[in-house]
Structures are given as structure tokens and as C-alpha cells.
Coordinates of C-alpha atoms in Angstrom, one line a residue:
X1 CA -61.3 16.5 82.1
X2 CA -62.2 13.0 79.7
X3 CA -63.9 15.5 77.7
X4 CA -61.1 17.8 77.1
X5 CA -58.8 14.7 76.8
X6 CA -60.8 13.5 73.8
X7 CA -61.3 16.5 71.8
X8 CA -57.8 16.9 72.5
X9 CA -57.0 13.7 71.3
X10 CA -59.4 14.3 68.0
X11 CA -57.7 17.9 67.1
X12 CA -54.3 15.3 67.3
X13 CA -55.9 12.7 65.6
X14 CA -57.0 15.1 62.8
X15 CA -53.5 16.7 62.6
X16 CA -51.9 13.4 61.8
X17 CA -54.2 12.5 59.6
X18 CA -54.1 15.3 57.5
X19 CA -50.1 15.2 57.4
X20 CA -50.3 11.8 56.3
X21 CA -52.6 12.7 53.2
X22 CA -50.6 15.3 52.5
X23 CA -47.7 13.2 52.8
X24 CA -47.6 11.6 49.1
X25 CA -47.1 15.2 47.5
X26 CA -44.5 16.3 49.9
X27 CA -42.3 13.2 49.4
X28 CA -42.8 12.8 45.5
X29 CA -39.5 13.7 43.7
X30 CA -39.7 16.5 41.8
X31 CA -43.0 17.2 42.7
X32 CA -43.4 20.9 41.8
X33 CA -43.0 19.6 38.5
X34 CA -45.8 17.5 38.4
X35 CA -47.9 17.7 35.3
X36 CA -46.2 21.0 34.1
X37 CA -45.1 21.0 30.3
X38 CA -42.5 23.3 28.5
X39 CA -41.8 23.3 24.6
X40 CA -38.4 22.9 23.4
X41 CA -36.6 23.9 20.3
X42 CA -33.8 21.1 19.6
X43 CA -31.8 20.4 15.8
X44 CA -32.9 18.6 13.6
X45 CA -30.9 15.4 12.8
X46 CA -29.2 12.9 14.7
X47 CA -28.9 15.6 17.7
X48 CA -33.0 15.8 17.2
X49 CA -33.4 12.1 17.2
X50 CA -31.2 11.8 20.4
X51 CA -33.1 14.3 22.6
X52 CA -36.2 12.9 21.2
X53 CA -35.1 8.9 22.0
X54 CA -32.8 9.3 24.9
X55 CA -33.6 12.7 26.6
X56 CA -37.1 13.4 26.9
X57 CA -38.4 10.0 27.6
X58 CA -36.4 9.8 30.4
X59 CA -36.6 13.3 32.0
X60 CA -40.6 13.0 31.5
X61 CA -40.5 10.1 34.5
X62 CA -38.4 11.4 36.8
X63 CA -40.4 15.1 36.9
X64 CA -43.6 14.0 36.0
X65 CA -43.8 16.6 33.6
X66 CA -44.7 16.8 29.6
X67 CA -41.6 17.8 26.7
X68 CA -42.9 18.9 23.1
X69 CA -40.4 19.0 20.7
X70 CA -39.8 20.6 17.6
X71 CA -36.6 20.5 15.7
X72 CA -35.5 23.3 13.7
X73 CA -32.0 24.8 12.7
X74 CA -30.5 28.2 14.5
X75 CA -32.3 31.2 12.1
X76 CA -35.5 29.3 12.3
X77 CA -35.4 29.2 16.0
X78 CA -34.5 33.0 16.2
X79 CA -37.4 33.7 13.9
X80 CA -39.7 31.9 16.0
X81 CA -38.6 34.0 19.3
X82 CA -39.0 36.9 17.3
X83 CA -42.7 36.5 16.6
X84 CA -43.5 35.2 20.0
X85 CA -41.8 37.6 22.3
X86 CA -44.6 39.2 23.7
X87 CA -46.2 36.2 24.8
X88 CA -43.5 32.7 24.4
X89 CA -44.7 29.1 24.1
X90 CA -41.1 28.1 24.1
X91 CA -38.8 28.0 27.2
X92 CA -36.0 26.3 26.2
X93 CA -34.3 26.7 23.0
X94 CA -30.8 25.5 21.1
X95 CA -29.4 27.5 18.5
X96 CA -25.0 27.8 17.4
X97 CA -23.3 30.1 19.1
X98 CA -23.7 32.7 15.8
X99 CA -27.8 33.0 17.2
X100 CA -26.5 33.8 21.0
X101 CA -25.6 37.2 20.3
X102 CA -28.6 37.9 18.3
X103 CA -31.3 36.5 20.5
X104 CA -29.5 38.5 23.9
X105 CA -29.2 41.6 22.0
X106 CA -33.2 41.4 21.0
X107 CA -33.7 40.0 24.9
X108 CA -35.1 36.9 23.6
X109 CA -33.2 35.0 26.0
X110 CA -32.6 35.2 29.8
X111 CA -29.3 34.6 31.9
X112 CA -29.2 30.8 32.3
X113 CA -30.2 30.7 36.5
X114 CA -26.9 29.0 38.3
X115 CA -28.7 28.6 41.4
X116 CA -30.8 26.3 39.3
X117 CA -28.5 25.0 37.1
X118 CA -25.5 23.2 39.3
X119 CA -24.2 21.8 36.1
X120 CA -23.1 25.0 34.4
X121 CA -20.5 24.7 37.3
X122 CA -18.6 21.7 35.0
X123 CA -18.5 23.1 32.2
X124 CA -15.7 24.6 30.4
X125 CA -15.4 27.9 31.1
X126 CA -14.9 29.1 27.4
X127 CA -17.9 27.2 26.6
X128 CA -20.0 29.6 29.1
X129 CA -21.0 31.9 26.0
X130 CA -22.1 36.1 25.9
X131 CA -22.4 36.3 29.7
X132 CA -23.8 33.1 31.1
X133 CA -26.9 33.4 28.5
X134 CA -26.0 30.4 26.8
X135 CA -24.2 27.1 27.9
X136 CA -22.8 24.7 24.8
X137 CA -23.4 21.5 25.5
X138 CA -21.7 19.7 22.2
X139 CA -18.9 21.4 19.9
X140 CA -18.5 19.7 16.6
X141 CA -15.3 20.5 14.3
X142 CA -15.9 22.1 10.6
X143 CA -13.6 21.5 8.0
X144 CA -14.0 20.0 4.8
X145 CA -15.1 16.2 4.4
X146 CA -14.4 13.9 2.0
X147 CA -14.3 10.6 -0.6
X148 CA -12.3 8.2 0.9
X149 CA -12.3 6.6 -2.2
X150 CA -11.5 9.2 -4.2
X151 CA -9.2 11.2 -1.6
X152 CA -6.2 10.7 0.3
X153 CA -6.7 13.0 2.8
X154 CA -6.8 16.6 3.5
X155 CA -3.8 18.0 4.8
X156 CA -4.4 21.6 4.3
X157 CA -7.3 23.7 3.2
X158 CA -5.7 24.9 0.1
X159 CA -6.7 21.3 -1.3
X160 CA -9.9 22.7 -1.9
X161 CA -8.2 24.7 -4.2
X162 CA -5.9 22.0 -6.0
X163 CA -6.9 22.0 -9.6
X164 CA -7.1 17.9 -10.0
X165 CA -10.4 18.8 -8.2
X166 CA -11.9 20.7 -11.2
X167 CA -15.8 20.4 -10.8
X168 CA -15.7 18.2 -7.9
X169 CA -16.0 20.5 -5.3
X170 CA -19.6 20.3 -3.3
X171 CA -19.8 24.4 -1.4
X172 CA -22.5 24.6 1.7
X173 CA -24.7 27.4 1.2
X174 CA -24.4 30.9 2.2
X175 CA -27.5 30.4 4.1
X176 CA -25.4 28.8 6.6
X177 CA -22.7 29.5 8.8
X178 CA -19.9 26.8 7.7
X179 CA -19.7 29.5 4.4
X180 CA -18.1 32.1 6.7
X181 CA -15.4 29.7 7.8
X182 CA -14.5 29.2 4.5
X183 CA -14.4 32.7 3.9
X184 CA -11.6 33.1 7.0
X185 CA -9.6 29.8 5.6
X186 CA -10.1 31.5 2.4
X187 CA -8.6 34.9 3.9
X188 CA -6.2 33.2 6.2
X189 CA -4.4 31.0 3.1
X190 CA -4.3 34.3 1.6
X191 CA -3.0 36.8 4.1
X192 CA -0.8 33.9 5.9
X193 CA -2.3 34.5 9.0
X194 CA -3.8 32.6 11.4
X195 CA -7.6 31.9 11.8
X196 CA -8.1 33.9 15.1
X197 CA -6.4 37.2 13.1
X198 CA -7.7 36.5 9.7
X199 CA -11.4 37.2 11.1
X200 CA -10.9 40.7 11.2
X201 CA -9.4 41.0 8.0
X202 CA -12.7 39.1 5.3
X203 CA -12.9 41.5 2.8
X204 CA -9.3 40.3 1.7
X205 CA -10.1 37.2 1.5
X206 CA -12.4 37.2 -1.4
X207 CA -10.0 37.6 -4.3
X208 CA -9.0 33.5 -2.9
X209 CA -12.5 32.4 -3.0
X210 CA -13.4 33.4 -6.6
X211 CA -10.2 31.4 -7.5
X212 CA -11.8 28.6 -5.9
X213 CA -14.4 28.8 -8.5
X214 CA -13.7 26.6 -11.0
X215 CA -13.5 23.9 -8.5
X216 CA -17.2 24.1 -7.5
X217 CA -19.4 22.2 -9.0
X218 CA -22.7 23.0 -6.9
X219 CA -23.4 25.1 -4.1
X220 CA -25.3 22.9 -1.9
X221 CA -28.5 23.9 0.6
X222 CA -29.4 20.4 1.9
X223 CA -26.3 19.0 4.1
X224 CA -27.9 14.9 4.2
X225 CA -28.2 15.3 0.2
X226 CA -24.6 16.3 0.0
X227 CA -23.5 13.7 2.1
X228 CA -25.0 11.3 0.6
X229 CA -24.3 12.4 -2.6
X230 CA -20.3 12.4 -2.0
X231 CA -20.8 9.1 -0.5
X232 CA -21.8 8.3 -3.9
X233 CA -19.0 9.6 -5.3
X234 CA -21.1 12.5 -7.5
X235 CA -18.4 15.1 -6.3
X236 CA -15.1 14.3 -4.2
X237 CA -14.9 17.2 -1.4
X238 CA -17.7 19.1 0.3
X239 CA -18.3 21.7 3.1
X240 CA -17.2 23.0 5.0
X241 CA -19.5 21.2 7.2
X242 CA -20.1 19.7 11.0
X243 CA -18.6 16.3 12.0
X244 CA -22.1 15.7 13.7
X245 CA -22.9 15.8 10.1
X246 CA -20.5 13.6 8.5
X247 CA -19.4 11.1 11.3
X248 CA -22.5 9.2 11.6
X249 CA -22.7 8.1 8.1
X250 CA -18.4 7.3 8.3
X251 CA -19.2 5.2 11.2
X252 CA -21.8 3.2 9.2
X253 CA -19.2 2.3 6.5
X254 CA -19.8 5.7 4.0
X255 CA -16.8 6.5 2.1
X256 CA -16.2 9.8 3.7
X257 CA -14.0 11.6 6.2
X258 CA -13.4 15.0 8.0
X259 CA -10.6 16.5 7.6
X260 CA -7.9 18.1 10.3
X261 CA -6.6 20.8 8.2
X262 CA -2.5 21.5 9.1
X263 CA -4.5 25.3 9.5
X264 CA -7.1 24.3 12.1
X265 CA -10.4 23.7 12.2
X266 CA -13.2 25.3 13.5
X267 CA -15.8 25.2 16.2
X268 CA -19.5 24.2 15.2
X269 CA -20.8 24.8 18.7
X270 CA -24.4 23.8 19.8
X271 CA -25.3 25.8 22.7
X272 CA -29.1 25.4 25.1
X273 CA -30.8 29.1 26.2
X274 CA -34.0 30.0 28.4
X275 CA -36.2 31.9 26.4
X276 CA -37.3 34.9 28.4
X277 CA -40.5 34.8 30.2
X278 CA -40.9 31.4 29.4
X279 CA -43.8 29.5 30.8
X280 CA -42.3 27.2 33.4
X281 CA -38.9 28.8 33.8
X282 CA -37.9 26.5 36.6
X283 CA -38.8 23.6 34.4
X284 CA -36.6 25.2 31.8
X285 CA -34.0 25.7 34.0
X286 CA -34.2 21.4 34.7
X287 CA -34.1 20.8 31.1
X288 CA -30.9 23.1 30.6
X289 CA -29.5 20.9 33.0
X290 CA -29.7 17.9 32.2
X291 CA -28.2 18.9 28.4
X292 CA -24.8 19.5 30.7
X293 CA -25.4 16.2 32.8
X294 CA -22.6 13.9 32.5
X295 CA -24.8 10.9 31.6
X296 CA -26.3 13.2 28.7
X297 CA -22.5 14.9 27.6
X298 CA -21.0 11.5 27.3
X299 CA -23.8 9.2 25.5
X300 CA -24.9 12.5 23.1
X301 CA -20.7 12.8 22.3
X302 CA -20.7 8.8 21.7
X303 CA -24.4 9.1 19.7
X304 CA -23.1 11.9 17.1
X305 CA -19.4 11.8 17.4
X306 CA -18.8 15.1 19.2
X307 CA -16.9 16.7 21.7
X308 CA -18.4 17.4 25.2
X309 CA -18.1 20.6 26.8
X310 CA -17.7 19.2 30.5
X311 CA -14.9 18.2 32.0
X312 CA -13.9 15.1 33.0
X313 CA -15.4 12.7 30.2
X314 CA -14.6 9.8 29.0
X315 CA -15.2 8.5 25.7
X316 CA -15.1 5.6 23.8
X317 CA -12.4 4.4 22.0
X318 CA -14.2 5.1 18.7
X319 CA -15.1 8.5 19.4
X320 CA -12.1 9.5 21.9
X321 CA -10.2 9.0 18.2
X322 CA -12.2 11.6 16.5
X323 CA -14.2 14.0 18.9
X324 CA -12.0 17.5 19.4
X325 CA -11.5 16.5 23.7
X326 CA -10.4 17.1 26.1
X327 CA -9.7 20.4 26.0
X328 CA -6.2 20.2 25.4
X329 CA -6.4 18.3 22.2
X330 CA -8.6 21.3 21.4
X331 CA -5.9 22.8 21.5
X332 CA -3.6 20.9 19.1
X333 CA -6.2 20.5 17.1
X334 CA -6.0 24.6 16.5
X335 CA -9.9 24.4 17.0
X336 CA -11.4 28.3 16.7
X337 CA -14.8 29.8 17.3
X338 CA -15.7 33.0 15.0
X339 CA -16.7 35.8 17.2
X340 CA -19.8 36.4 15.8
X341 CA -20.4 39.8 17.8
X342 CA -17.8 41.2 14.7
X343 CA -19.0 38.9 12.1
X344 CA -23.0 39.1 12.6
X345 CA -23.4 42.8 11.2
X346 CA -21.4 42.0 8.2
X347 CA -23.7 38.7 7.6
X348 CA -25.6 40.4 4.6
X349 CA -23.1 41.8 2.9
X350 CA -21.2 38.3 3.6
X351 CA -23.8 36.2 1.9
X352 CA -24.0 38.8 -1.6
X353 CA -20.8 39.1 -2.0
X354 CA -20.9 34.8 -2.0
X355 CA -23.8 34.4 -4.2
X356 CA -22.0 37.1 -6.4
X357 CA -19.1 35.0 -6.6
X358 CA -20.4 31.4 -7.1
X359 CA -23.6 32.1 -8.4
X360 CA -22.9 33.3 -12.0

């Protein structure tokens, strides 16, 4: 009997024992994470610089876990999907709502995981993008931005047109997205329709932009540069471009503005995906989430001057008087996403006919 008691009491003694060293693992937070790593594809810029300083850091202690970062901009992150979809290094990259379409069509990217993802459930719904494979997590506005010292203001787009601004015009590249914008303000001054309808109608537009020719003096590839140099006062007006472009440098004490266009303005909007089968997708999935955190909407809006896509934030002062939110001043603001699902095929044509127009 005393020796079944004690070889009893050993098996028991052993039991507890090994619970208790396996205790530590078991009670660590987040400890499935625990010396995983993921690669991320973020912007370049201030966005870049935020991630890098007040995301990463941050969300490295509480999972235990490794971020690499590399900032690029949206056709350079599509590229890089492309090459490496056989095999990703990537799981979690941000591109504008123009790549979204592209990368699901060439099943780059997977259906963001709701189960793992309680966040998405905040955000606003039209900001939920192609099907639940992307989730914005800032919008910025594009319009035109200007001199203060050498402009008023902006009322309308057709300023860009006025000819007191002979040579003094600054135009973003084809390359990138803000040109088709101008194209549909370009087609909507002309057609008198509004931005929504005057998508569907570009190839009148055309005839308006070569009139806004003589106005240009540069067509401009480097967005900082431009900045800078209409801080300087080398040209008066330039874009259209993003407000995360143009704010941070107004807030500093730069001589330059956006505009809010009597027209409306349009949507820059910066949206996270799961690249599919990603190496640590349920780390991915974690790092999606946190870009939609309320913490992270509210100190990146504040940081670059942008408009969450949650609900339910509130800003500062400063940035309340400039960001496009809540949704309703969205609203009044006219604020209009392309539907890049129409506009996408027509992309190559869109950038010849441009460089035909402003490049002679």
C-alpha cells in the first residue's frame, strides 16, 4: 500500500512539475508568435517613417516577433508580387486602391481573414475595398496645392487653367495615379458633369488638357522635389497631388496649401493586403490589424494629416480642420474614388495620350 502511495504520489509529483515548466509558454501573450518574422511592404515617406518609428517598434514587444520593412510606392509593390508568386517573402503589403484590383485579379493577394482581423469590423464600410481583399487604413484628398504667397486660393479646378498662371504650372507625372484625376477634372470642367459621371466619359476630356498646356511649365516625377520647389516659389501651383504629401511641410511653416476645389476632390486611398501564401499568415493577419487599430488610425491621421477610415475618431484640432472626416464631411467635401476596375485597362493608352500632350 506505502509503495503504491508513493509512486502514486511521484507520477503526481511529476505531473505538476511538468505543467509548471510548461507553464511560462502557455501564459506568454501572444506566444504563437514568438520569434516568427514577416516582411512588410509600407510607403515611402512620412507614412514609411511612421510605421517604421511608431508601429513596428511597438508591435515587435508585444508578439515577440521580428518586422522587416521596405518602403516602396504601389507599381513597385505589384512588381515585386509578381516575381515572387510562386514562392512570397512578403506577407503583408500596402499599395492605393488602383493596385487592389490588379494584385486580386493576378491572385497575389488573399481575402483579408475577419476571424482574425476584429478590426475590419470598424471600419467604414466603403472603405472595405474589391471584396474584403483590401482594408484602407488612411484616405488622403488630391487636389491641386499651392503658393500661399503667390495664391489666394483655389476655388475651382479651372484655376489651373487661368492664364495669369502662364508657365507656373508644376503637372505630376503620368507615371502616377493623381494624372488620371486630372484627366476626370479635366473631362468634368468640360462635359459639366460631375466627377463620379465624368469617369466614364476620358476620352472627351483631352481636348481641356492640351489647353492646359501652356500653363505647364514641368511635368514633375519626384513629389518632395516639387514640393519643395513650389515652396520656393519656382512655380505657383502643382499636382494634383496627396495632402499626406503637402500637409506636413504646410504644418512646418511652407508656403503651400491644398486646395478644396468647389468640384470636389478626390480620394488618395492607402489600403493594407495579405499577400497570398504568405509565410506567417496569422502574423500577417496581426499586422493588418493593428493598421485599423484605433490607437494607430488616430496618431497616423494626426502624424500625416489624413483622414481615418474607422469610425468613431477623434482628431485634433489641427488636423480635425483639414483631414476629409468624419464620413459626413466626406461628403461635403464631394470626396470621390476612381473605380479603377474601368480605369485600369485604359491605363496605357491614358499615360500616351499624356506624354503626347505635354511632352512636345
Amino acid at each position: 500500500m506505502m509503495d503504491f502511495d508513493y509512486k502514486l504520489s511521484r507520477r503526481r509529483a511529476v505531473t505538476v512539475l511538468g505543467a509548471g515548466l510548461a507553464a511560462p509558454m502557455f501564459f506568454i501573450r501572444n506566444g504563437w508568435a514568438q520569434a516568427k518574422s514577416i516582411n512588410v511592404g509600407t510607403y515611402t515617406g512620412p507614412q514609411g517613417e511612421f510605421i517604421r518609428r511608431q508601429v513596428i517598434p511597438k508591435f515587435q514587444s508585444e508578439f515577440g516577433c521580428r518586422v522587416f520593412q521596405t518602403e516602396n510606392v504601389t507599381l513597385g509593390q505589384i512588381a515585386i508580387l509578381r516575381t515572387q508568386k510562386a514562392n512570397p517573402t512578403y506577407s503583408v503589403m500596402f499599395m492605393d486602391d488602383v493596385g487592389v484590383p490588379v494584385a486580386k485579379d493576378e491572385d497575389l493577394i488573399a481575402p483579408l481573414p475577419k476571424d482574425k482581423m476584429p478590426n475590419l469590423a470598424n471600419v467604414i464600410p466603403r472603405f472595405v475595398l474589391n471584396d474584403g481583399y483590401a482594408a484602407a487604413f488612411a484616405v488622403s484628398t488630391i487636389a491641386p496645392f499651392y503658393n500661399t504667397q503667390a495664391v489666394k486660393s483655389i476655388e475651382t479646378w479651372e484655376d489651373m487653367w487661368d492664364p495669369k498662371y502662364k508657365g507656373r504650372v508644376m503637372l505630376v507625372t503620368p507615371k502616377q495615379t493623381q494624372s488620371v484625376q486630372l484627366l476626370v477634372a479635366a473631362t468634368a470642367l468640360a462635359t459639366k458633369k460631375t466627377f463620379q459621371e465624368a469617369q466614364y466619359l476620358i476620352d472627351s476630356g483631352w481636348e481641356k488638357m492640351a489647353a492646359l498646356k501652356p500653363n505647364v511649365q514641368t511635368v514633375y516625377d519626384n513629389n518632395v522635389t516639387a514640393v519643395l520647389q513650389i515652396a520656393q516659389g519656382q512655380a505657383d501651383i502643382g499636382g494634383p497631388d496627396f495632402s499626406k504629401t503637402i500637409m506636413p511641410y504646410a504644418m512646418k511653416k511652407a508656403p503651400l496649401a491644398m486646395s478644396a476645389p468647389k468640384e470636389g476632390v478626390f480620394g488618395g486611398v492607402n489600403t493594407v493586403t495579405v499577400v497570398k501564401n504568405c509565410p506567417n499568415p496569422d502574423l500577417a493577419a496581426a499586422f493588418a490589424n493593428r493598421m485599423l487599430d484605433d490607437g494607430i488610425q488616430k496618431a497616423l491621421a494626426e502624424y500625416v494629416f489624413s483622414a481615418p477610415t474607422v469610425k468613431n475618431i477623434t482628431l485634433n484640432a489641427e488636423t480635425a480642420a483639414i483631414a476629409a472626416y468624419p464620413e459626413s464631411r466626406m461628403d461635403e467635401m464631394k470626396l470621390m474614388t476612381i473605380d479603377w476596375s474601368l480605369i485600369n485597362p485604359k491605363r496605357g493608352a491614358i499615360v500616351e495620350k499624356y506624354n503626347q500632350v505635354f511632352g512636345s
